[in-house]
Every structure is written in structure tokens, then in C-alpha cells.
Coordinates of C-alpha atoms and ligand atoms in Angstrom, one line a residue:
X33 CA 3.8 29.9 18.6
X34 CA 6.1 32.4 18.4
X35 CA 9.2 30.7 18.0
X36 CA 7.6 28.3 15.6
X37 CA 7.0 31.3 13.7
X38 CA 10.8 32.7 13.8
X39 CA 11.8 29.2 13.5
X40 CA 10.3 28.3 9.8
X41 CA 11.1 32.2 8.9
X42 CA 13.7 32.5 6.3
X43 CA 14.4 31.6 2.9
X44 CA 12.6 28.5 3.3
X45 CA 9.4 30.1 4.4
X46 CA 6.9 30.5 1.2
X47 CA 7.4 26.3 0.8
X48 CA 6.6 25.5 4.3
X49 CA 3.5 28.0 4.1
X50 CA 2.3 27.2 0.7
X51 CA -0.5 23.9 1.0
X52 CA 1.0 20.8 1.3
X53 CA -1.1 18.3 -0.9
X54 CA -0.6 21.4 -3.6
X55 CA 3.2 21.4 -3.1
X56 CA 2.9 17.0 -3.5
X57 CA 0.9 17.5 -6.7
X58 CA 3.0 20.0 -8.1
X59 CA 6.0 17.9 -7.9
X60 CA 3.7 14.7 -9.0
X61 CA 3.2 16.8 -12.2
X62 CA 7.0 18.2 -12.8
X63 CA 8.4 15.0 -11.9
X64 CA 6.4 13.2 -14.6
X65 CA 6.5 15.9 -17.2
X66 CA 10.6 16.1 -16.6
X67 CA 10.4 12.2 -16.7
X68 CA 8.4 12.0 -20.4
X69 CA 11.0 15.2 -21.8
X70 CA 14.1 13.0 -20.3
X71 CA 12.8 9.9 -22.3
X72 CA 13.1 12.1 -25.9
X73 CA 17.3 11.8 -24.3
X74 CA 18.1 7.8 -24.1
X75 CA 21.8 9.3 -23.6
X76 CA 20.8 11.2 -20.4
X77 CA 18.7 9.1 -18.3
X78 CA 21.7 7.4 -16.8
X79 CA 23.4 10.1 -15.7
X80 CA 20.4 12.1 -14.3
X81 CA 19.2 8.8 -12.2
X82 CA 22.9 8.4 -10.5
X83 CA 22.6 12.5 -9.7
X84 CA 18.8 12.5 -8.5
X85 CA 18.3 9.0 -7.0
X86 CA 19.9 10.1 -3.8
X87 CA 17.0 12.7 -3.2
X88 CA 13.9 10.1 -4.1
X89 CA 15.9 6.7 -1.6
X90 CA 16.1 9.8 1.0
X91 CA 11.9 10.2 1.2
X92 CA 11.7 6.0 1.1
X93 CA 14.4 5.6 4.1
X94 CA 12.5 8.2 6.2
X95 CA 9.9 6.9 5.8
X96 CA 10.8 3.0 6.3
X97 CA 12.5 4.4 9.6
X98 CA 9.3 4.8 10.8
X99 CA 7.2 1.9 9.8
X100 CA 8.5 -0.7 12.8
X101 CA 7.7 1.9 15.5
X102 CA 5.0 3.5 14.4
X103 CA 3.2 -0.1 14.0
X104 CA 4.6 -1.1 17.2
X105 CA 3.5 1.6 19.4
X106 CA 0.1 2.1 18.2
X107 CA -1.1 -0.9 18.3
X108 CA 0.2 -1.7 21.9
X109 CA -2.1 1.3 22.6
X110 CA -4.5 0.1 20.4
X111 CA -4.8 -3.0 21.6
X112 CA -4.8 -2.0 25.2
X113 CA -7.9 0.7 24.8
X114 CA -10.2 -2.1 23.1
X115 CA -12.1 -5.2 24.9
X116 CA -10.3 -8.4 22.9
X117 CA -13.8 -9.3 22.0
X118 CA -14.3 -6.4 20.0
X119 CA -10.3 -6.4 19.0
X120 CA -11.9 -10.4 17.5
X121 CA -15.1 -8.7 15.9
X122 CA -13.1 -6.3 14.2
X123 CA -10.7 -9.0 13.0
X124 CA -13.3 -10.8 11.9
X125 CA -14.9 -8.4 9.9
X126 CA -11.7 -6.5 8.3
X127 CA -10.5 -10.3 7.3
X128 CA -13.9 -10.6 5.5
X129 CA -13.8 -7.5 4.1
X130 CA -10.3 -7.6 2.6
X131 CA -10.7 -11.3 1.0
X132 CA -13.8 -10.4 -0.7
X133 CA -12.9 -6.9 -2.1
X134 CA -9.6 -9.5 -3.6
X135 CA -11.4 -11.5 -5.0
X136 CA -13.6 -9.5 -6.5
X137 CA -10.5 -7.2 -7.8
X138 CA -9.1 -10.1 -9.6
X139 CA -13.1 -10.6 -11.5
X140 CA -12.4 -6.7 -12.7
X141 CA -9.0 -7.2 -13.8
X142 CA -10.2 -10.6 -15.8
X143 CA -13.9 -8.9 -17.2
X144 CA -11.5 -6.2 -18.7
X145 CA -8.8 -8.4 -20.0
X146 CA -11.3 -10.2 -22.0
X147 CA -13.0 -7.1 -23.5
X148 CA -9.3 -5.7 -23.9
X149 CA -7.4 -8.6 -24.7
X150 CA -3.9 -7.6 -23.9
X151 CA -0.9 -8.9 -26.2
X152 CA -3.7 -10.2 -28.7
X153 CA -2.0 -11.0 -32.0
X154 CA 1.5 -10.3 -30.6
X155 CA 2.5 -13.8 -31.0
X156 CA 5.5 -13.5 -29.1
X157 CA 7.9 -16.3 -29.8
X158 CA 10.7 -17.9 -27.4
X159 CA 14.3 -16.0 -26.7
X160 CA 14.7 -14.2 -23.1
X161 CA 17.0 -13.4 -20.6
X162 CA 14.2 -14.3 -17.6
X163 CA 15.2 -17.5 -16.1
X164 CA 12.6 -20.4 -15.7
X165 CA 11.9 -20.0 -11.7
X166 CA 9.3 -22.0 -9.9
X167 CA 7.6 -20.2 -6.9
X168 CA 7.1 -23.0 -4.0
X169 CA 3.6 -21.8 -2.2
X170 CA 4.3 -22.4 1.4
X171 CA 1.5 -24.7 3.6
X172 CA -1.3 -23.0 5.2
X173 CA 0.0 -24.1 8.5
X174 CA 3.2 -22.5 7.9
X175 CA 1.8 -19.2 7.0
X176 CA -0.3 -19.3 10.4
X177 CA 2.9 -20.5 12.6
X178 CA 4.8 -17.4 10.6
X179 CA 3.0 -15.2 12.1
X180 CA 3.6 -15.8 15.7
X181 CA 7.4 -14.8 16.4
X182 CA 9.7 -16.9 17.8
X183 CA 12.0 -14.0 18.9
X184 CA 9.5 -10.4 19.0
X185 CA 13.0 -8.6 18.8
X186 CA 14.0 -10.3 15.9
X187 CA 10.8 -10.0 14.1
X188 CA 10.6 -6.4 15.1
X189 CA 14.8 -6.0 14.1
X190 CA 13.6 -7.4 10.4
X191 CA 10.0 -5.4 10.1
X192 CA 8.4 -8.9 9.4
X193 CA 4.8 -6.8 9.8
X194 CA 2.9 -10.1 10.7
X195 CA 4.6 -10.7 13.9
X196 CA 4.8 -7.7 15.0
X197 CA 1.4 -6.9 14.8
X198 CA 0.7 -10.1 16.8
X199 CA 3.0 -9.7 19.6
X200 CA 2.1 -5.9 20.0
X201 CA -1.8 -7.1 20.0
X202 CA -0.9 -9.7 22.6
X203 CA 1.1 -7.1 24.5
X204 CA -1.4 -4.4 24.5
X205 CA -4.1 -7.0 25.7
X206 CA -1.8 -7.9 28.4
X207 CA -1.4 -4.4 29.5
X208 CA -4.9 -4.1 29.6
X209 CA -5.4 -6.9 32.0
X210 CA -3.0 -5.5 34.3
X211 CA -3.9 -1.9 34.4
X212 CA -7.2 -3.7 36.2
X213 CA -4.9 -5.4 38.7
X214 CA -5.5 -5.8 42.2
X215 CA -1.6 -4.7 43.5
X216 CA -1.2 -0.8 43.1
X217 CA 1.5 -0.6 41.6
X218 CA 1.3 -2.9 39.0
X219 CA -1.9 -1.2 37.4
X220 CA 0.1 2.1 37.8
X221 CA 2.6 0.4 36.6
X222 CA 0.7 -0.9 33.4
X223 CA -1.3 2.7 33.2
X224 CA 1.9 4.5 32.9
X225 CA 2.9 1.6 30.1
X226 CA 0.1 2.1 28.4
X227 CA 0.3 6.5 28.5
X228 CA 4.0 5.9 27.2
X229 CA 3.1 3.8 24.2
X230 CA 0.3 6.2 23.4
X231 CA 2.7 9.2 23.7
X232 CA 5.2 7.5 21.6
X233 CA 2.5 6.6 18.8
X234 CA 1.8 10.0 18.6
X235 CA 5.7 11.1 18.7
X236 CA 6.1 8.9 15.7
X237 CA 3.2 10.8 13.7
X238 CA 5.1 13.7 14.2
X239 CA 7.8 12.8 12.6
X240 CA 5.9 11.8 10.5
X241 CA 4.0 14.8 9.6
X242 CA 7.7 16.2 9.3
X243 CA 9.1 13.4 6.7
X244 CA 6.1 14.7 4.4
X245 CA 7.2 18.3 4.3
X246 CA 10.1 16.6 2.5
X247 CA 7.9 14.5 0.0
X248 CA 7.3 17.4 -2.8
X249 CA 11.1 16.8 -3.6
X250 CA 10.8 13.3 -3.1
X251 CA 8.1 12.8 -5.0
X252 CA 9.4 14.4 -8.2
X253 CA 12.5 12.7 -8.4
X254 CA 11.1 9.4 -7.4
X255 CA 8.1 9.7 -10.5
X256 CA 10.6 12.1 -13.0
X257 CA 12.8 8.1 -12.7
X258 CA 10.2 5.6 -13.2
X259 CA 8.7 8.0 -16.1
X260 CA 12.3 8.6 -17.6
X261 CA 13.2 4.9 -17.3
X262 CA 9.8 3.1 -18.5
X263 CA 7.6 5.7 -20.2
X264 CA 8.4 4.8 -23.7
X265 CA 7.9 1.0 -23.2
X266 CA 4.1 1.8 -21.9
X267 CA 3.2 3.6 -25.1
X268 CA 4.7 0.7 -27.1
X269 CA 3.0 -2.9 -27.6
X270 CA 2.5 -2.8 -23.7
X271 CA -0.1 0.1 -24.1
X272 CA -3.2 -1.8 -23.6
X273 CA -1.8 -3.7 -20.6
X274 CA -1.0 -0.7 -19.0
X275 CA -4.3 0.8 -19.7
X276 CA -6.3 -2.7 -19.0
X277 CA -4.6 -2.4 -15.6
X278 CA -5.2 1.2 -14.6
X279 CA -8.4 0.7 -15.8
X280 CA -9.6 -2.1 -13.6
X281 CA -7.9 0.0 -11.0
X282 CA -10.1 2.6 -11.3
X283 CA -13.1 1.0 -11.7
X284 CA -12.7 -1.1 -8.8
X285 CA -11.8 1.9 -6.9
X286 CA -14.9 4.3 -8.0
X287 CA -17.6 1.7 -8.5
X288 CA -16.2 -1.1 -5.8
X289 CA -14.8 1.0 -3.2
X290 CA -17.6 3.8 -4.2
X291 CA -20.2 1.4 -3.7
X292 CA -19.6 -0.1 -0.8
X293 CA -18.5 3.1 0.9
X294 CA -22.4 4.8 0.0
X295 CA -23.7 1.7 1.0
X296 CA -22.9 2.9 4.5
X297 CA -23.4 6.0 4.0
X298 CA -20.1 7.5 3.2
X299 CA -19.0 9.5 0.0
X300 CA -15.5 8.2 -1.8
X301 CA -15.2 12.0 -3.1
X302 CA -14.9 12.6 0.6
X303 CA -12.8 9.7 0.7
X304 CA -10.0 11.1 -2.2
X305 CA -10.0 14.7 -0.8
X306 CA -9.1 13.3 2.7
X307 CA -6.7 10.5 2.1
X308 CA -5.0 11.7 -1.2
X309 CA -1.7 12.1 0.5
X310 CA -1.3 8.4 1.7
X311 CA -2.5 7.6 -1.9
X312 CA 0.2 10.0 -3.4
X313 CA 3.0 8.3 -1.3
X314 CA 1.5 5.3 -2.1
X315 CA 1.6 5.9 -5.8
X316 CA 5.3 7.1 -5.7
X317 CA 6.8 4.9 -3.3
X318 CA 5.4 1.5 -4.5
X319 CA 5.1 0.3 -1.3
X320 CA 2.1 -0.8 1.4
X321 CA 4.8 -0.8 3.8
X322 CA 6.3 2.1 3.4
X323 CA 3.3 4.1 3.2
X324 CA 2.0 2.9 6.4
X325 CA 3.1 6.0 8.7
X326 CA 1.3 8.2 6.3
X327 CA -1.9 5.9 5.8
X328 CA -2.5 5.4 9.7
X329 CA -1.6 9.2 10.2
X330 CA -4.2 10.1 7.7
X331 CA -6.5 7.4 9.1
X332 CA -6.9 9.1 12.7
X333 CA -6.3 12.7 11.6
X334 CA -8.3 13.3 8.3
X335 CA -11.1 10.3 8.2
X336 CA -11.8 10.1 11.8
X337 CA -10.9 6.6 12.3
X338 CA -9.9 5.8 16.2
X339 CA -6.3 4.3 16.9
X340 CA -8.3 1.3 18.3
X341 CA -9.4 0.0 15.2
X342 CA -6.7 1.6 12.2
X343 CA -3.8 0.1 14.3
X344 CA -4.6 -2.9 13.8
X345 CA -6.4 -3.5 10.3
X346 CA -4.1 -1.0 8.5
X347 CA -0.6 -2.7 9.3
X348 CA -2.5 -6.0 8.9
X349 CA -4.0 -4.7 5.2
X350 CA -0.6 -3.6 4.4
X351 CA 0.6 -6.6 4.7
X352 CA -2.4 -9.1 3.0
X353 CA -5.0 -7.2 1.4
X354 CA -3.7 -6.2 -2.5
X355 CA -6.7 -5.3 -4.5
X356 CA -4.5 -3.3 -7.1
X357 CA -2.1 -6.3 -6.8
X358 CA -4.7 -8.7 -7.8
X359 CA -6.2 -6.6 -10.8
X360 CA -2.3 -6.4 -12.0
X361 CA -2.1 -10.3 -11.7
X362 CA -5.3 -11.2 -13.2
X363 CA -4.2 -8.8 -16.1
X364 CA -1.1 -10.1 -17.2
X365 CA -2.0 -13.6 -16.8
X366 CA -4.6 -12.8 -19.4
X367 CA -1.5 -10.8 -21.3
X368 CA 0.4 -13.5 -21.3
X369 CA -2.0 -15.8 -22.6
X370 CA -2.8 -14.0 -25.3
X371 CA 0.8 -12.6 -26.2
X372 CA 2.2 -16.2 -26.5
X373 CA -1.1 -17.3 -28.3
X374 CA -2.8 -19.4 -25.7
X375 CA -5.5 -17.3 -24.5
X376 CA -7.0 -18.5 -21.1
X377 CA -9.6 -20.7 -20.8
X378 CA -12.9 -20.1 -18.6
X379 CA -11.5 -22.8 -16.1
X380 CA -7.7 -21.4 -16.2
X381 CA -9.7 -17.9 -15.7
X382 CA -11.5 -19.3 -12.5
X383 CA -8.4 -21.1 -11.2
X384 CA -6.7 -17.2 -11.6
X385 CA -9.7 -16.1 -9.4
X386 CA -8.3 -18.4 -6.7
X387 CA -4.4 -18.0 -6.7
X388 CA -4.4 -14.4 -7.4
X389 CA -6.9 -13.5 -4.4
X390 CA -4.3 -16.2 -2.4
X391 CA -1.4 -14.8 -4.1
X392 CA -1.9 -11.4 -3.5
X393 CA -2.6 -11.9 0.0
X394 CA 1.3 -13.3 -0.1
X395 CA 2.6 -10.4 -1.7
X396 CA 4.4 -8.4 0.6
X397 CA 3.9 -5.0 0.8
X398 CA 7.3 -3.9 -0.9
X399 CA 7.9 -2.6 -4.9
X400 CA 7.8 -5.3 -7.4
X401 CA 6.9 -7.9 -5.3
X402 CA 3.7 -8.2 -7.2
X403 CA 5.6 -9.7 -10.2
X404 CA 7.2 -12.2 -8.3
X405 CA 4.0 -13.4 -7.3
X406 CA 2.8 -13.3 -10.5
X407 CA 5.1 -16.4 -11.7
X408 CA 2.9 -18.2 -8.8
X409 CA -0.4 -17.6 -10.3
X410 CA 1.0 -18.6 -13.7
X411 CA 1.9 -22.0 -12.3
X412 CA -1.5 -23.1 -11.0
X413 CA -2.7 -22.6 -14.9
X414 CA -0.1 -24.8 -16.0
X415 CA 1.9 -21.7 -17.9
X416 CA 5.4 -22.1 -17.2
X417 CA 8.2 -19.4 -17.0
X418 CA 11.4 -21.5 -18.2
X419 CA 14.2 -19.8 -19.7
X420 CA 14.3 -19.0 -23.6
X421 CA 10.4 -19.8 -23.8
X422 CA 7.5 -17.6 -24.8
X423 CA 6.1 -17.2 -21.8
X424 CA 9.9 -15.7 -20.2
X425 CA 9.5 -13.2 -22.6
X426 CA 5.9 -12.2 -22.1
X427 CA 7.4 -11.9 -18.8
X428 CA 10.2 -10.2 -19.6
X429 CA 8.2 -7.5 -21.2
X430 CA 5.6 -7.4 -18.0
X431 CA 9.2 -6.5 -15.9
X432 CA 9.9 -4.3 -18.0
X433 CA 6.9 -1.5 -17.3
X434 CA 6.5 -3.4 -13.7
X435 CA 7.2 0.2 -11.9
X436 CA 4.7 2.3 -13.7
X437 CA 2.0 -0.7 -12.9
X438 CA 2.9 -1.0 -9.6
X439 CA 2.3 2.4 -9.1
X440 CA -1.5 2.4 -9.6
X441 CA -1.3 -0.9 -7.9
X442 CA 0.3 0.4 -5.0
X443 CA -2.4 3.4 -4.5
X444 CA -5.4 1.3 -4.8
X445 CA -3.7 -1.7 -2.4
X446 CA -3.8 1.1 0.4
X447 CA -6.8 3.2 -0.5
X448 CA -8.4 -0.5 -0.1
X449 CA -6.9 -0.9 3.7
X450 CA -7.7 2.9 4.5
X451 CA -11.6 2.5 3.5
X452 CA -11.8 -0.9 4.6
X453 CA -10.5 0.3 7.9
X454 CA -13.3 3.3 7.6
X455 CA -16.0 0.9 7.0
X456 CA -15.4 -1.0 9.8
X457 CA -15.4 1.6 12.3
X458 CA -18.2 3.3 10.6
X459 CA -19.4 -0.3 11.7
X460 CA -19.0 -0.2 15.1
X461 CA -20.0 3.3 16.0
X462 CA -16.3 4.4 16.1
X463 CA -16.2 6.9 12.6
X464 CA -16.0 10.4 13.6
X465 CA -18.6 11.4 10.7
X466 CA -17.7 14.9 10.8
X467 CA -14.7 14.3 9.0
X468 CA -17.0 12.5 6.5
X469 CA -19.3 16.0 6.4
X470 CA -21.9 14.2 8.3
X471 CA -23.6 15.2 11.3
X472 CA -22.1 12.9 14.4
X473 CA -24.3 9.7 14.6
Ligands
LIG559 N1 4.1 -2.8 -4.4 C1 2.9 -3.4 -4.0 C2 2.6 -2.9 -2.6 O1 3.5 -2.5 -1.8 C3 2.9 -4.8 -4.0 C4 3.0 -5.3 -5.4 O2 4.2 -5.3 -5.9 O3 2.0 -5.7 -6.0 O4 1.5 -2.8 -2.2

């Protein structure tokens, strides 16, 4: 204690004792106010993006570093402390859960669309830069034959999530057979194996808890950038978009997420005080992925939720649940119906239920990627992006604010994994409830 004490003493000291989640939220706040005063100086956005966009990649790269281990250890561990048939009951559940909070994010984002009607009466005509691109769905037996590796080194060496999390469940399963074997040495063997992995998942949410001391600074450049860079378009003709989206977001996290967390008994102001720093980092990284240290740190630590379950169903909903992602798509479908003059009709709007549940189980967990998927779910209502038409420049426009919406989208695609995730282990006896407030069950 005591060197840890003379360690952190020096100039640095009053920001490593001050609160963390205030120091986050300060810089949240200067970031954007510096961002709105920047966009009042066109001229000096450039210059103060190549000076300060060193300091935000910095806070992404940490934390990317750690997203392959981090998955990798924990759910070996996981996966080795829980019966397969409860690891299968779990899956079962967490699937159900996240396809049906989808689907019923893309019915918000549509049921405000129509009362909003984004782009109404903007009558956007042909003549954009965005080039006509068709997005080829893959089969559903390809997806399923994805996610079993060919090569787990490769797969691990690229961070494709999916295959990761299978080998390390099929690893961690296997460990757990062996620790019970009859030879000696092997079950010390696997015993040891399985302390290791345990000791290294916890390593990593060390350095993990470190990397955050770092995101105050991150966070403000990272947010001051987007704000500089896209503020003005928001206010523009892309207001009501922007607020369509954010307000489907909410409501879908209050009334959705609210409801279903009280209907087992848990309270989602509970839920923000505990897990608002994986939402932050969320909100300012733009990405599932790269959040994912954070989110299963604050999973065990602040809402109680046992490695067992969270290792699994958080990299998993990193990777396929997108509730903000499938508000944002219903949205700007609608936009762009209604920008180029062809609102939707009830049977385009029920065919957008469909592909944007499907599509934003497809959209990977990275900034942006959202928009790409968004050309997918324009395709199954016959609205085609080719180059120089109306609809390329609804697009266009869509790209052109896509960071600040991917923000929100971002926070509510992992605050759906983190309370999904809660849910379930509330579920299965596993929620320690005092970090809920409750008395233990
Ligand atoms: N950026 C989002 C995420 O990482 C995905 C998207 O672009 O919609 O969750």
C-alpha cells in the first residue's frame, strides 16, 4: 500500500485521486463543448484533428490490444467453471433474448419515423459522389460454418470474435473434462490450465482498469473531433434524423430495457449508475468490440454478473446483438424514403423489420459498420444506391452525420449485451443482487 501510495504521488496525483467516472464526464463535456466552439472555425478543424487525433487512436489501440485476450482467457475459464448444459441454457436464452430485443428496436425506430417523418418534403433529387454498391447477404450456412475456425490461431491473429469465442468454449469444456480425469497428472495438469487462464483473465482487467485512467484524455479528444467535424450537419436538414434516432434510442433503452429489467426485479437507474463507464466508452469509441474489456470488467465488478455467464454472452452480443444499430437502420430507411419522395409502404416497413433485425446481427462490432449494412436493408425494399441517383444522395447525407449516430447507437448496442447478460444470470440464480441494492436471493 505504501508504495502504491509514493508511486502515484507527484504532479500527477489530484487526477489519479479525483473520481473516475467524474474525470470521464468532465472530458465528455469539454470535449463536446471545444468540438461545437471549433465548428464556429471551418479554417481550424483540419489542423486541430492532425494535432489531437494521436491522443483519441491512443485510448482505441489500448484498448483493441486487449479485446483478443481478454475474450480469450475468460471464456476458457468461463467455459471450464460451467456444466455445458447450462453453458446450452444460457445460449439458448441470451440468443432469444438478443433477437427479440432487435426486432423489437427496429418497431421503435419505425413507430418514430412515421410520427417524425425524417427528410419529409426534402425532395432530394439525383447528383452524388456515393457509388451504386450492392451488398451480397451471405447463406445461412455460411454464417454457421464461419464461426467454427479453420485455423484458432488465425482467427484469434485477426480478432474474428465468432471463432474465437467458439474455440475458447470448446477449449474450456475440454479442460473441464480433463480436470475430472482418472491419470493424476493430467487433471493437475488441466487444474493448473484452468487457474492460469483464470489468473490471466483477471491480469487483462487490470490492464484494463489501467487503460481507463487514460480515457478522460481520450475521451475529449475523441468527442471534441466527431463534434468539430459533424456538428453543424446535425443541426442542418439532418436534424430530425438525428433526433428520430436518439430518440428511439432512448426509449428503447428506458421503456424496453427499463421494462424488462423491473420485470425481474432489477432497477435500470441501478443499471446507468453501475455500467455508465462501458456506456461512455461505448459512446466515444463507436465500437462493441472495442468496448468489450470495459463492458465484461464492469459486468463482474459493478453488476455482479459471474465470469461464467458474461464471458460468453458479452463477446457473443458484441458481436450479433445491435439494438441501437437496428433503430439507426429502421430510421434512415424511413429517411430515405421520404427524402427522395417515396415514403415506405406498410409491407416495405415489415420487410425492414426482417432485414434490419438480420442485418444488424451482421453488423460487426466496429464504427460505421452500421451504414454499410444499411445499403443491405435498402435492397430487400427494392431502393437501390446507384451512383448519381436520389437515393446515393440520401445516403450521402446519412454518411455524412454517421459518427454522431453511431455514437448513441454504439452505447445502446452494449448497454443491450450488458443487461441482457444481467438478466440472464439474474435467471439462473447467478446475479450477485447486492450490487443491484437488493438483499442476496
Ligand atoms: N459501431 C457499432 C458498434 O460497434 C456498429 C454500427 O456501426 O452500427 O456497435
Amino acid at each position: 500500500m505504501a508504495t502504491e501510495t509514493t508511486r502515484r504521488k507527484g504532479i500527477m496525483d489530484w487526477y489519479f485521486r479525483s473520481n473516475l467516472l467524474a474525470r470521464i464526464l468532465i472530458g465528455l463535456a469539454l470535449g463536446a463543448l471545444a468540438g461545437i466552439v471549433l465548428g464556429f472555425f471551418p479554417e481550424a478543424i483540419k489542423p486541430y484533428v492532425d494535432n489531437v487525433k494521436f491522443f483519441g487512436d491512443l485510448f482505441i489501440r489500448l484498448l483493441k490490444m486487449i479485446v483478443v485476450p481478454v475474450i480469450l482467457f475468460s471464456l476458457i475459464a468461463g467455459a471450464a467453471s460451467i456444466a455445458p448444459s447450462r453453458l446450452g441454457r444460457v445460449g439458448v436464452k441470451i440468443m432469444a433474448y438478443y433477437l427479440l430485443t432487435s426486432a423489437l428496436a427496429v418497431v421503435i425506430g419505425l413507430v418514430f419515423a412515421n410520427i417524425l417523418k425524417p427528410g419529409l418534403g426534402m425532395n432530394i433529387v439525383g447528383d452524388a459522389a456515393v457509388k451504386g454498391q450492392a451488398a451480397a447477404a451471405p447463406t445461412l450456412a455460411q454464417i454457421f460454418l464461419n464461426i467454427i475456425p479453420t485455423n484458432p490461431m488465425d482467427s484469434l491473429a485477426k480478432g474474428d470474435v465468432l471463432p474465437v469465442i467458439f474455440f475458447a468454449c470448446v477449449f474450456g469444456i475440454a479442460i473441464s473434462f480433463v480436470k475430472d480425469s482418472k491419470t493424476p497428472a493430467l487433471a493437475q495438469g488441466a487444474s493448473t490450465l484452468f487457474e492460469v487462464c483464470n489468473a490471466a483473465a483477471e491480469t487483462m482487467y487490470k490492464i484494463v482498469s489501467g487503460i481507463m485512467q487514460y480515457a478522460p484524455i481520450g475521451v475529449f479528444v475523441l468527442i471534441s473531433i466527431v463534434f468539430a467535424q459533424q456538428g453543424a450537419k446535425a443541426i442542418g436538414p439532418l436534424l430530425v434524423v438525428t433526433l428520430t434516432v436518439y430518440l428511439g434510442l432512448l426509449v428503447h433503452l428506458v421503456g424496453s430495457y427499463g421494462g424488462l429489467l423491473a420485470v425481474f426485479g432489477l432497477g435500470v437507474g441501478t443499471f446507468f449508475k453501475r455500467a455508465n463507464e462501458a456506456m461512455i466508452t461505448a459512446f466515444v469509441t463507436r465500437s462493441s468490440n472495442g468496448t468489450l474489456p470495459v463492458t465484461m470488467r464492469v459486468s463482474e465488478e459493478n453488476l455482479g454478473i459471474p465470469r461464467t455467464i458474461s464471458s460468453f454472452t458479452l463477446p457473443l452480443g458484441a458481436t450479433i446483438n445491435m439494438d441501437g444499430t437496428a433503430i439507426y437502420l429502421g430510421v434512415c430507411a424511413m429517411f430515405i424514403g421520404y427524402a427522395t419522395g417515396n415514403p415506405l409502404t406498410f409491407n416495405q416497413q415489415v420487410t425492414v423489420v426482417i432485414t434490419a433485425t438480420l442485418a444488424s446481427i451482421g453488423t460487426a462490432g466496429v464504427p460505421g459498420a452500421g451504414a454499410i449494412m444499411l445499403l443491405m436493408v435498402l435492397d430487400s425494399i427494392g431502393v437501390k444506391v446507384t451512383e448519381g441517383s436520389a437515393v446515393a444522395a440520401a445516403y450521402a447525407m446519412i454518411l455524412g452525420i454517421d459518427a454522431l449516430l453511431d455514437m448513441g447507437r454504439t452505447c445502446l448496442n452494449v448497454s443491450g449485451d450488458m443487461i441482457g447478460t444481467a438478466i440472464v444470470a439474474k435467471t439462473e440464480k447467478e446475479l450477485d443482487l447486492a450490487k443491484w441494492g437488493k438483499a442476496r436471493a
